[in-house]
């Protein structure tokens, strides 16, 4: 490759010097380097380059001083490589005799264009031509005085600096607005999620209201029917078989008791969904052992909170109550984090539950004598999409699993 000219790069940064050398060498220029102004002057004294490209900020002699000394030696073109932020820098560079500037950070194509312009200018001066400038393939003859040209350049530079400052300010403002928008988006997402939870809970409440109406009607009609038949029979045999009358009255009383229990149940059931679900610490839902005369071991994080209907807080107590009825001595409560959900496991060492009887545990027909039943526990948890099932081995006691979707269980602080 034919070399186009000799360029001396003066740069105290080895990395920057090598970067410039590679760019220029790849374009066919012969390149030498110097780490500071003193060594650069020594090299120029030995062999004059066609162009000096120097950094401005260097230890010892800066780029402005080096430019002056180079011009004192010979009319060698000098290009200053710097970061220009003030018109005074431009004036200082022109005053020391600089022929052009390269602004950091720079692109290889820009450097090569500036170097090419320097060499073209040198060739025109050698030919004695008037000052001409080529822009976008058009050549313009310049007849203005140096002062006029300098005033125009400084004015243009000042405008560019102002536009750059305005652009930076607009960018910072845009960044701030974007941050605010992100915060509002997060708040909106949280509000939408909370609204979806409330709407879901409201839907469940309506569904349960319809169910409780059906349960009430069915239960009361059955019991009142039994009472009616027993009383009719008693009326027919009054004065006759006293034993049969007593038995009939006993049936009527039992029917009334069941009707009362059904009514009380519907009273409890109606409370489910009446209030907005709340976040509650899971550890607070576990009763002390002495409340049931049973050992309770809980291995769950203390900062774990669960989002549930207020009546859902009684679910674990209902499970423990069922374990007591099955003669359990120990209940163990653990927590497992899964991919898209979490599960709370309540195990006991009581009598196992046959497969055929597992679902019957959660039937409203098994309510009498059970207080806050497993049926009510399951219904209350379902308000926030939490499920409750018994999945244990019939030979190894109870094994209840409370499955919680990811959005209703979380770690909290404080």
Short mmCIF file of N, CA and C in Angstrom, two decimals, residues 68-230:
data_model
loop_
_atom_site.label_atom_id
_atom_site.label_comp_id
_atom_site.label_asym_id
_atom_site.label_seq_id
_atom_site.Cartn_x
_atom_site.Cartn_y
_atom_site.Cartn_z
N UNK A 68 2.55 25.75 19.50
CA UNK A 68 3.35 26.97 19.27
C UNK A 68 4.78 26.62 18.88
N UNK A 69 5.39 25.68 19.61
CA UNK A 69 6.79 25.32 19.34
C UNK A 69 6.94 24.65 17.98
N UNK A 70 5.93 23.80 17.60
CA UNK A 70 5.99 23.17 16.28
C UNK A 70 5.96 24.23 15.19
N UNK A 71 5.09 25.24 15.35
CA UNK A 71 4.97 26.30 14.35
C UNK A 71 6.25 27.14 14.26
N UNK A 72 6.98 27.22 15.40
CA UNK A 72 8.25 27.96 15.38
C UNK A 72 9.31 27.20 14.59
N UNK A 73 9.20 25.88 14.57
CA UNK A 73 10.18 25.06 13.87
C UNK A 73 9.91 25.08 12.36
N UNK A 74 8.63 24.82 11.99
CA UNK A 74 8.28 24.72 10.57
C UNK A 74 6.77 24.85 10.44
N UNK A 75 6.25 25.19 9.26
CA UNK A 75 4.80 25.30 9.03
C UNK A 75 4.13 23.93 8.89
N UNK A 76 4.28 23.15 9.94
CA UNK A 76 3.68 21.81 9.93
C UNK A 76 2.24 21.91 10.45
N UNK A 77 1.27 21.36 9.73
CA UNK A 77 -0.13 21.40 10.22
C UNK A 77 -0.24 20.68 11.57
N UNK A 78 -1.03 21.28 12.48
CA UNK A 78 -1.24 20.69 13.82
C UNK A 78 -2.75 20.58 14.06
N UNK A 79 -3.17 19.40 14.47
CA UNK A 79 -4.57 19.16 14.82
C UNK A 79 -4.64 18.88 16.31
N UNK A 80 -5.48 19.62 17.05
CA UNK A 80 -5.65 19.44 18.49
C UNK A 80 -6.78 18.44 18.75
N UNK A 81 -6.49 17.45 19.58
CA UNK A 81 -7.49 16.45 19.97
C UNK A 81 -7.90 16.76 21.40
N UNK A 82 -9.17 17.17 21.59
CA UNK A 82 -9.58 17.64 22.92
C UNK A 82 -11.09 17.55 23.09
N UNK A 83 -11.54 17.99 24.27
CA UNK A 83 -12.97 18.12 24.56
C UNK A 83 -13.25 19.61 24.70
N UNK A 84 -13.92 20.18 23.72
CA UNK A 84 -14.18 21.62 23.70
C UNK A 84 -15.56 21.90 24.30
N UNK A 85 -15.58 22.70 25.37
CA UNK A 85 -16.85 23.07 26.00
C UNK A 85 -17.02 24.59 26.09
N UNK A 86 -16.04 25.35 25.65
CA UNK A 86 -16.10 26.79 25.81
C UNK A 86 -15.47 27.45 24.57
N UNK A 87 -16.06 28.53 24.06
CA UNK A 87 -15.47 29.22 22.89
C UNK A 87 -14.03 29.66 23.15
N UNK A 88 -13.69 29.90 24.41
CA UNK A 88 -12.31 30.33 24.72
C UNK A 88 -11.31 29.25 24.31
N UNK A 89 -11.71 27.97 24.40
CA UNK A 89 -10.83 26.88 23.98
C UNK A 89 -10.54 26.99 22.48
N UNK A 90 -11.57 27.35 21.71
CA UNK A 90 -11.38 27.49 20.27
C UNK A 90 -10.40 28.64 19.97
N UNK A 91 -10.63 29.77 20.64
CA UNK A 91 -9.76 30.94 20.42
C UNK A 91 -8.32 30.62 20.81
N UNK A 92 -8.17 29.93 21.93
CA UNK A 92 -6.83 29.57 22.39
C UNK A 92 -6.15 28.66 21.38
N UNK A 93 -6.89 27.74 20.80
CA UNK A 93 -6.33 26.85 19.81
C UNK A 93 -5.93 27.59 18.54
N UNK A 94 -6.79 28.51 18.10
CA UNK A 94 -6.47 29.29 16.90
C UNK A 94 -5.26 30.18 17.16
N UNK A 95 -5.18 30.74 18.37
CA UNK A 95 -4.08 31.65 18.72
C UNK A 95 -2.73 30.94 18.69
N UNK A 96 -2.72 29.67 19.07
CA UNK A 96 -1.45 28.95 19.08
C UNK A 96 -1.09 28.41 17.71
N UNK A 97 -1.97 28.60 16.72
CA UNK A 97 -1.66 28.20 15.35
C UNK A 97 -2.26 26.89 14.91
N UNK A 98 -3.18 26.33 15.69
CA UNK A 98 -3.78 25.04 15.32
C UNK A 98 -4.53 25.16 14.00
N UNK A 99 -4.44 24.09 13.22
CA UNK A 99 -5.09 24.08 11.92
C UNK A 99 -6.49 23.48 11.96
N UNK A 100 -6.77 22.66 12.97
CA UNK A 100 -8.10 22.06 13.08
C UNK A 100 -8.25 21.40 14.45
N UNK A 101 -9.46 20.91 14.71
CA UNK A 101 -9.76 20.27 15.99
C UNK A 101 -10.45 18.93 15.76
N UNK A 102 -10.18 18.01 16.64
CA UNK A 102 -10.93 16.74 16.70
C UNK A 102 -11.49 16.63 18.12
N UNK A 103 -12.81 16.54 18.20
CA UNK A 103 -13.48 16.56 19.50
C UNK A 103 -13.69 15.13 20.01
N UNK A 104 -13.31 14.93 21.26
CA UNK A 104 -13.56 13.64 21.92
C UNK A 104 -15.00 13.61 22.44
N UNK A 105 -15.65 12.45 22.43
CA UNK A 105 -15.23 11.21 21.77
C UNK A 105 -15.41 11.31 20.26
N UNK A 106 -14.62 10.58 19.53
CA UNK A 106 -14.63 10.73 18.07
C UNK A 106 -14.85 9.38 17.39
N UNK A 107 -15.27 9.46 16.12
CA UNK A 107 -15.46 8.28 15.29
C UNK A 107 -14.31 8.19 14.29
N UNK A 108 -13.86 7.00 13.92
CA UNK A 108 -12.76 6.85 12.95
C UNK A 108 -13.01 7.62 11.65
N UNK A 109 -14.26 7.57 11.14
CA UNK A 109 -14.55 8.25 9.87
C UNK A 109 -14.34 9.76 10.00
N UNK A 110 -14.68 10.31 11.17
CA UNK A 110 -14.52 11.75 11.38
C UNK A 110 -13.03 12.13 11.40
N UNK A 111 -12.21 11.30 12.05
CA UNK A 111 -10.76 11.57 12.11
C UNK A 111 -10.17 11.57 10.71
N UNK A 112 -10.51 10.54 9.95
CA UNK A 112 -9.95 10.44 8.60
C UNK A 112 -10.39 11.61 7.72
N UNK A 113 -11.61 12.06 7.89
CA UNK A 113 -12.10 13.20 7.11
C UNK A 113 -11.32 14.46 7.44
N UNK A 114 -11.06 14.68 8.74
CA UNK A 114 -10.29 15.86 9.14
C UNK A 114 -8.85 15.81 8.59
N UNK A 115 -8.23 14.65 8.67
CA UNK A 115 -6.85 14.50 8.17
C UNK A 115 -6.82 14.75 6.67
N UNK A 116 -7.80 14.20 5.97
CA UNK A 116 -7.85 14.40 4.52
C UNK A 116 -7.99 15.88 4.17
N UNK A 117 -8.81 16.59 4.95
CA UNK A 117 -8.99 18.02 4.71
C UNK A 117 -7.70 18.79 4.91
N UNK A 118 -6.94 18.38 5.93
CA UNK A 118 -5.65 19.06 6.19
C UNK A 118 -4.71 18.90 5.01
N UNK A 119 -4.59 17.69 4.50
CA UNK A 119 -3.69 17.45 3.38
C UNK A 119 -4.17 18.12 2.10
N UNK A 120 -5.50 18.16 1.88
CA UNK A 120 -6.03 18.87 0.71
C UNK A 120 -5.74 20.36 0.79
N UNK A 121 -5.88 20.92 2.01
CA UNK A 121 -5.60 22.34 2.22
C UNK A 121 -4.13 22.64 1.94
N UNK A 122 -3.26 21.72 2.41
CA UNK A 122 -1.82 21.91 2.17
C UNK A 122 -1.52 21.90 0.68
N UNK A 123 -2.14 20.98 -0.05
CA UNK A 123 -1.89 20.91 -1.49
C UNK A 123 -2.36 22.17 -2.21
N UNK A 124 -3.50 22.72 -1.78
CA UNK A 124 -4.01 23.94 -2.41
C UNK A 124 -3.08 25.12 -2.14
N UNK A 125 -2.55 25.19 -0.91
CA UNK A 125 -1.65 26.29 -0.57
C UNK A 125 -0.36 26.20 -1.38
N UNK A 126 0.09 24.95 -1.60
CA UNK A 126 1.31 24.78 -2.41
C UNK A 126 1.09 25.21 -3.85
N UNK A 127 -0.19 25.06 -4.32
CA UNK A 127 -0.52 25.46 -5.68
C UNK A 127 -0.85 26.95 -5.78
N UNK A 128 -0.92 27.63 -4.65
CA UNK A 128 -1.18 29.07 -4.65
C UNK A 128 -2.61 29.43 -4.89
N UNK A 129 -3.55 28.52 -4.73
CA UNK A 129 -4.96 28.82 -4.95
C UNK A 129 -5.53 29.64 -3.81
N UNK A 130 -6.63 30.36 -4.11
CA UNK A 130 -7.34 31.07 -3.05
C UNK A 130 -8.03 30.06 -2.13
N UNK A 131 -8.45 30.55 -0.97
CA UNK A 131 -9.12 29.68 0.01
C UNK A 131 -10.45 29.17 -0.57
N UNK A 132 -10.59 27.86 -0.55
CA UNK A 132 -11.84 27.26 -1.00
C UNK A 132 -12.21 26.12 -0.05
N UNK A 133 -13.50 25.91 0.08
CA UNK A 133 -14.01 24.86 0.97
C UNK A 133 -15.01 24.02 0.20
N UNK A 134 -14.88 22.70 0.35
CA UNK A 134 -15.80 21.77 -0.33
C UNK A 134 -16.71 21.13 0.71
N UNK A 135 -18.02 21.29 0.53
CA UNK A 135 -19.01 20.70 1.44
C UNK A 135 -20.09 20.05 0.59
N UNK A 136 -20.37 18.80 0.87
CA UNK A 136 -21.39 18.05 0.14
C UNK A 136 -21.19 18.13 -1.36
N UNK A 137 -19.94 17.90 -1.78
CA UNK A 137 -19.55 17.88 -3.20
C UNK A 137 -19.66 19.24 -3.88
N UNK A 138 -19.80 20.32 -3.11
CA UNK A 138 -19.82 21.68 -3.68
C UNK A 138 -18.63 22.45 -3.15
N UNK A 139 -17.91 23.14 -4.03
CA UNK A 139 -16.73 23.92 -3.63
C UNK A 139 -17.09 25.39 -3.60
N UNK A 140 -16.71 26.07 -2.50
CA UNK A 140 -17.02 27.49 -2.31
C UNK A 140 -15.72 28.27 -2.16
N UNK A 141 -15.61 29.40 -2.87
CA UNK A 141 -14.47 30.29 -2.74
C UNK A 141 -14.74 31.27 -1.61
N UNK A 142 -13.80 31.36 -0.68
CA UNK A 142 -13.97 32.22 0.49
C UNK A 142 -13.07 33.44 0.36
N UNK A 143 -13.69 34.65 0.34
CA UNK A 143 -12.92 35.89 0.22
C UNK A 143 -13.00 36.74 1.49
N UNK A 144 -13.72 36.25 2.50
CA UNK A 144 -13.89 37.04 3.73
C UNK A 144 -12.57 37.13 4.49
N UNK A 145 -12.49 38.18 5.33
CA UNK A 145 -11.30 38.36 6.16
C UNK A 145 -11.28 37.30 7.27
N UNK A 146 -10.07 37.12 7.82
CA UNK A 146 -9.91 36.10 8.87
C UNK A 146 -10.79 36.42 10.07
N UNK A 147 -10.89 37.73 10.43
CA UNK A 147 -11.69 38.10 11.59
C UNK A 147 -13.17 37.73 11.38
N UNK A 148 -13.64 37.96 10.16
CA UNK A 148 -15.04 37.64 9.85
C UNK A 148 -15.30 36.15 9.95
N UNK A 149 -14.36 35.38 9.37
CA UNK A 149 -14.50 33.91 9.42
C UNK A 149 -14.49 33.43 10.87
N UNK A 150 -13.58 33.97 11.68
CA UNK A 150 -13.47 33.55 13.08
C UNK A 150 -14.74 33.90 13.85
N UNK A 151 -15.29 35.12 13.60
CA UNK A 151 -16.52 35.53 14.28
C UNK A 151 -17.67 34.57 13.95
N UNK A 152 -17.75 34.21 12.68
CA UNK A 152 -18.82 33.30 12.26
C UNK A 152 -18.66 31.93 12.92
N UNK A 153 -17.42 31.43 12.94
CA UNK A 153 -17.17 30.12 13.54
C UNK A 153 -17.49 30.12 15.03
N UNK A 154 -17.08 31.18 15.72
CA UNK A 154 -17.34 31.26 17.16
C UNK A 154 -18.84 31.36 17.44
N UNK A 155 -19.52 32.16 16.61
CA UNK A 155 -20.96 32.29 16.77
C UNK A 155 -21.66 30.94 16.56
N UNK A 156 -21.22 30.24 15.50
CA UNK A 156 -21.80 28.92 15.21
C UNK A 156 -21.51 27.94 16.33
N UNK A 157 -20.27 28.01 16.86
CA UNK A 157 -19.90 27.11 17.95
C UNK A 157 -20.74 27.39 19.19
N UNK A 158 -20.95 28.69 19.50
CA UNK A 158 -21.74 29.05 20.68
C UNK A 158 -23.17 28.53 20.55
N UNK A 159 -23.72 28.63 19.34
CA UNK A 159 -25.08 28.12 19.11
C UNK A 159 -25.11 26.60 19.32
N UNK A 160 -24.08 25.92 18.80
CA UNK A 160 -24.02 24.46 18.94
C UNK A 160 -23.95 24.05 20.40
N UNK A 161 -23.12 24.79 21.17
CA UNK A 161 -22.99 24.49 22.61
C UNK A 161 -24.33 24.69 23.31
N UNK A 162 -25.02 25.80 22.96
CA UNK A 162 -26.32 26.08 23.58
C UNK A 162 -27.34 24.98 23.22
N UNK A 163 -27.35 24.60 21.95
CA UNK A 163 -28.28 23.54 21.54
C UNK A 163 -27.98 22.23 22.25
N UNK A 164 -26.68 21.95 22.43
CA UNK A 164 -26.29 20.73 23.12
C UNK A 164 -26.74 20.77 24.58
N UNK A 165 -26.61 21.94 25.23
CA UNK A 165 -27.05 22.09 26.61
C UNK A 165 -28.56 21.92 26.71
N UNK A 166 -29.28 22.53 25.75
CA UNK A 166 -30.75 22.38 25.74
C UNK A 166 -31.14 20.92 25.55
N UNK A 167 -30.40 20.24 24.67
CA UNK A 167 -30.69 18.83 24.41
C UNK A 167 -30.45 17.99 25.66
N UNK A 168 -29.35 18.28 26.37
CA UNK A 168 -29.05 17.54 27.60
C UNK A 168 -30.12 17.80 28.66
N UNK A 169 -30.57 19.05 28.76
CA UNK A 169 -31.62 19.38 29.72
C UNK A 169 -32.93 18.67 29.37
N UNK A 170 -33.25 18.66 28.07
CA UNK A 170 -34.47 17.98 27.63
C UNK A 170 -34.38 16.48 27.88
N UNK A 171 -33.19 15.92 27.67
CA UNK A 171 -32.99 14.49 27.92
C UNK A 171 -33.18 14.17 29.40
N UNK A 172 -32.61 15.02 30.28
CA UNK A 172 -32.76 14.80 31.73
C UNK A 172 -34.23 14.91 32.14
N UNK A 173 -34.92 15.90 31.56
CA UNK A 173 -36.34 16.07 31.87
C UNK A 173 -37.15 14.86 31.40
N UNK A 174 -36.81 14.38 30.21
CA UNK A 174 -37.49 13.21 29.67
C UNK A 174 -37.25 11.99 30.55
N UNK A 175 -36.03 11.87 31.03
CA UNK A 175 -35.70 10.74 31.93
C UNK A 175 -36.52 10.83 33.21
N UNK A 176 -36.63 12.06 33.76
CA UNK A 176 -37.43 12.25 34.97
C UNK A 176 -38.90 11.91 34.75
N UNK A 177 -39.44 12.37 33.60
CA UNK A 177 -40.83 12.06 33.28
C UNK A 177 -41.04 10.56 33.10
N UNK A 178 -40.05 9.91 32.50
CA UNK A 178 -40.14 8.46 32.30
C UNK A 178 -40.16 7.73 33.64
N UNK A 179 -39.33 8.21 34.59
CA UNK A 179 -39.31 7.61 35.92
C UNK A 179 -40.67 7.79 36.61
N UNK A 180 -41.24 9.00 36.49
CA UNK A 180 -42.55 9.25 37.09
C UNK A 180 -43.62 8.35 36.45
N UNK A 181 -43.51 8.18 35.12
CA UNK A 181 -44.48 7.34 34.42
C UNK A 181 -44.38 5.89 34.88
N UNK A 182 -43.14 5.43 35.08
CA UNK A 182 -42.95 4.06 35.57
C UNK A 182 -43.55 3.88 36.96
N UNK A 183 -43.36 4.90 37.82
CA UNK A 183 -43.93 4.83 39.17
C UNK A 183 -45.46 4.78 39.12
N UNK A 184 -46.04 5.63 38.23
CA UNK A 184 -47.50 5.65 38.11
C UNK A 184 -48.01 4.33 37.54
N UNK A 185 -47.24 3.74 36.60
CA UNK A 185 -47.64 2.46 36.03
C UNK A 185 -47.66 1.38 37.10
N UNK A 186 -46.62 1.39 37.98
CA UNK A 186 -46.57 0.40 39.05
C UNK A 186 -47.74 0.58 40.01
N UNK A 187 -48.04 1.86 40.32
CA UNK A 187 -49.17 2.13 41.22
C UNK A 187 -50.49 1.68 40.58
N UNK A 188 -50.60 1.92 39.26
CA UNK A 188 -51.82 1.53 38.55
C UNK A 188 -51.96 0.01 38.51
N UNK A 189 -50.85 -0.69 38.30
CA UNK A 189 -50.88 -2.14 38.30
C UNK A 189 -51.33 -2.67 39.65
N UNK A 190 -50.79 -2.06 40.71
CA UNK A 190 -51.16 -2.48 42.06
C UNK A 190 -52.65 -2.24 42.31
N UNK A 191 -53.14 -1.08 41.84
CA UNK A 191 -54.56 -0.75 42.03
C UNK A 191 -55.45 -1.72 41.25
N UNK A 192 -55.04 -2.05 40.02
CA UNK A 192 -55.82 -2.99 39.21
C UNK A 192 -55.85 -4.37 39.86
N UNK A 193 -54.69 -4.79 40.39
CA UNK A 193 -54.63 -6.10 41.05
C UNK A 193 -55.53 -6.13 42.27
N UNK A 194 -55.52 -5.04 43.05
CA UNK A 194 -56.35 -4.99 44.25
C UNK A 194 -57.83 -4.99 43.85
N UNK A 195 -58.17 -4.27 42.79
CA UNK A 195 -59.56 -4.24 42.33
C UNK A 195 -60.00 -5.62 41.85
N UNK A 196 -59.11 -6.33 41.15
CA UNK A 196 -59.45 -7.68 40.70
C UNK A 196 -59.69 -8.60 41.88
N UNK A 197 -58.90 -8.42 42.94
CA UNK A 197 -59.09 -9.24 44.14
C UNK A 197 -60.46 -8.97 44.77
N UNK A 198 -60.79 -7.67 44.88
CA UNK A 198 -62.06 -7.31 45.49
C UNK A 198 -63.23 -7.81 44.65
N UNK A 199 -63.14 -7.65 43.32
CA UNK A 199 -64.21 -8.11 42.44
C UNK A 199 -64.38 -9.63 42.53
N UNK A 200 -63.24 -10.33 42.61
CA UNK A 200 -63.30 -11.78 42.75
C UNK A 200 -63.95 -12.17 44.06
N UNK A 201 -63.59 -11.45 45.13
CA UNK A 201 -64.19 -11.74 46.44
C UNK A 201 -65.69 -11.45 46.42
N UNK A 202 -66.09 -10.37 45.70
CA UNK A 202 -67.51 -10.03 45.61
C UNK A 202 -68.28 -11.11 44.86
N UNK A 203 -67.67 -11.62 43.80
CA UNK A 203 -68.31 -12.69 43.03
C UNK A 203 -68.51 -13.91 43.91
N UNK A 204 -67.48 -14.26 44.68
CA UNK A 204 -67.59 -15.41 45.57
C UNK A 204 -68.67 -15.19 46.62
N UNK A 205 -68.76 -13.95 47.12
CA UNK A 205 -69.78 -13.64 48.13
C UNK A 205 -71.18 -13.84 47.58
N UNK A 206 -71.42 -13.40 46.34
CA UNK A 206 -72.73 -13.59 45.72
C UNK A 206 -73.03 -15.08 45.52
N UNK A 207 -72.01 -15.80 45.08
CA UNK A 207 -72.21 -17.24 44.88
C UNK A 207 -72.58 -17.92 46.19
N UNK A 208 -71.91 -17.53 47.26
CA UNK A 208 -72.17 -18.15 48.56
C UNK A 208 -73.54 -17.74 49.11
N UNK A 209 -73.96 -16.53 48.79
CA UNK A 209 -75.28 -16.10 49.24
C UNK A 209 -76.37 -16.98 48.61
N UNK A 210 -76.20 -17.28 47.32
CA UNK A 210 -77.15 -18.16 46.65
C UNK A 210 -77.13 -19.57 47.25
N UNK A 211 -75.91 -20.01 47.58
CA UNK A 211 -75.78 -21.35 48.15
C UNK A 211 -76.41 -21.44 49.54
N UNK A 212 -76.16 -20.40 50.35
CA UNK A 212 -76.71 -20.44 51.71
C UNK A 212 -78.23 -20.41 51.68
N UNK A 213 -78.80 -19.71 50.70
CA UNK A 213 -80.25 -19.70 50.56
C UNK A 213 -80.77 -21.10 50.26
N UNK A 214 -80.05 -21.78 49.34
CA UNK A 214 -80.45 -23.14 48.98
C UNK A 214 -80.31 -24.09 50.17
N UNK A 215 -79.19 -23.96 50.88
CA UNK A 215 -78.96 -24.83 52.04
C UNK A 215 -80.02 -24.60 53.11
N UNK A 216 -80.30 -23.33 53.37
CA UNK A 216 -81.29 -22.99 54.40
C UNK A 216 -82.66 -23.57 54.04
N UNK A 217 -83.10 -23.36 52.82
CA UNK A 217 -84.40 -23.85 52.39
C UNK A 217 -84.47 -25.38 52.47
N UNK A 218 -83.42 -26.02 51.97
CA UNK A 218 -83.40 -27.48 51.97
C UNK A 218 -83.39 -28.04 53.40
N UNK A 219 -82.51 -27.48 54.25
CA UNK A 219 -82.40 -27.99 55.61
C UNK A 219 -83.64 -27.74 56.43
N UNK A 220 -84.16 -26.55 56.36
CA UNK A 220 -85.32 -26.22 57.17
C UNK A 220 -86.56 -27.00 56.71
N UNK A 221 -86.73 -27.14 55.40
CA UNK A 221 -87.89 -27.89 54.91
C UNK A 221 -87.84 -29.35 55.36
N UNK A 222 -86.66 -29.93 55.32
CA UNK A 222 -86.53 -31.32 55.78
C UNK A 222 -86.88 -31.46 57.26
N UNK A 223 -86.30 -30.57 58.07
CA UNK A 223 -86.52 -30.67 59.51
C UNK A 223 -87.96 -30.32 59.89
N UNK A 224 -88.47 -29.29 59.28
CA UNK A 224 -89.85 -28.91 59.59
C UNK A 224 -90.83 -29.98 59.12
N UNK A 225 -90.49 -30.63 58.01
CA UNK A 225 -91.33 -31.73 57.54
C UNK A 225 -91.37 -32.86 58.55
N UNK A 226 -90.18 -33.19 59.08
CA UNK A 226 -90.10 -34.27 60.09
C UNK A 226 -90.88 -33.88 61.35
N UNK A 227 -90.75 -32.61 61.75
CA UNK A 227 -91.46 -32.13 62.94
C UNK A 227 -92.97 -32.22 62.71
N UNK A 228 -93.42 -31.82 61.53
CA UNK A 228 -94.84 -31.82 61.21
C UNK A 228 -95.41 -33.24 61.26
N UNK A 229 -94.71 -34.18 60.67
CA UNK A 229 -95.18 -35.57 60.68
C UNK A 229 -95.22 -36.12 62.10
N UNK A 230 -94.17 -35.81 62.89
CA UNK A 230 -94.12 -36.32 64.26
C UNK A 230 -95.25 -35.76 65.11
#
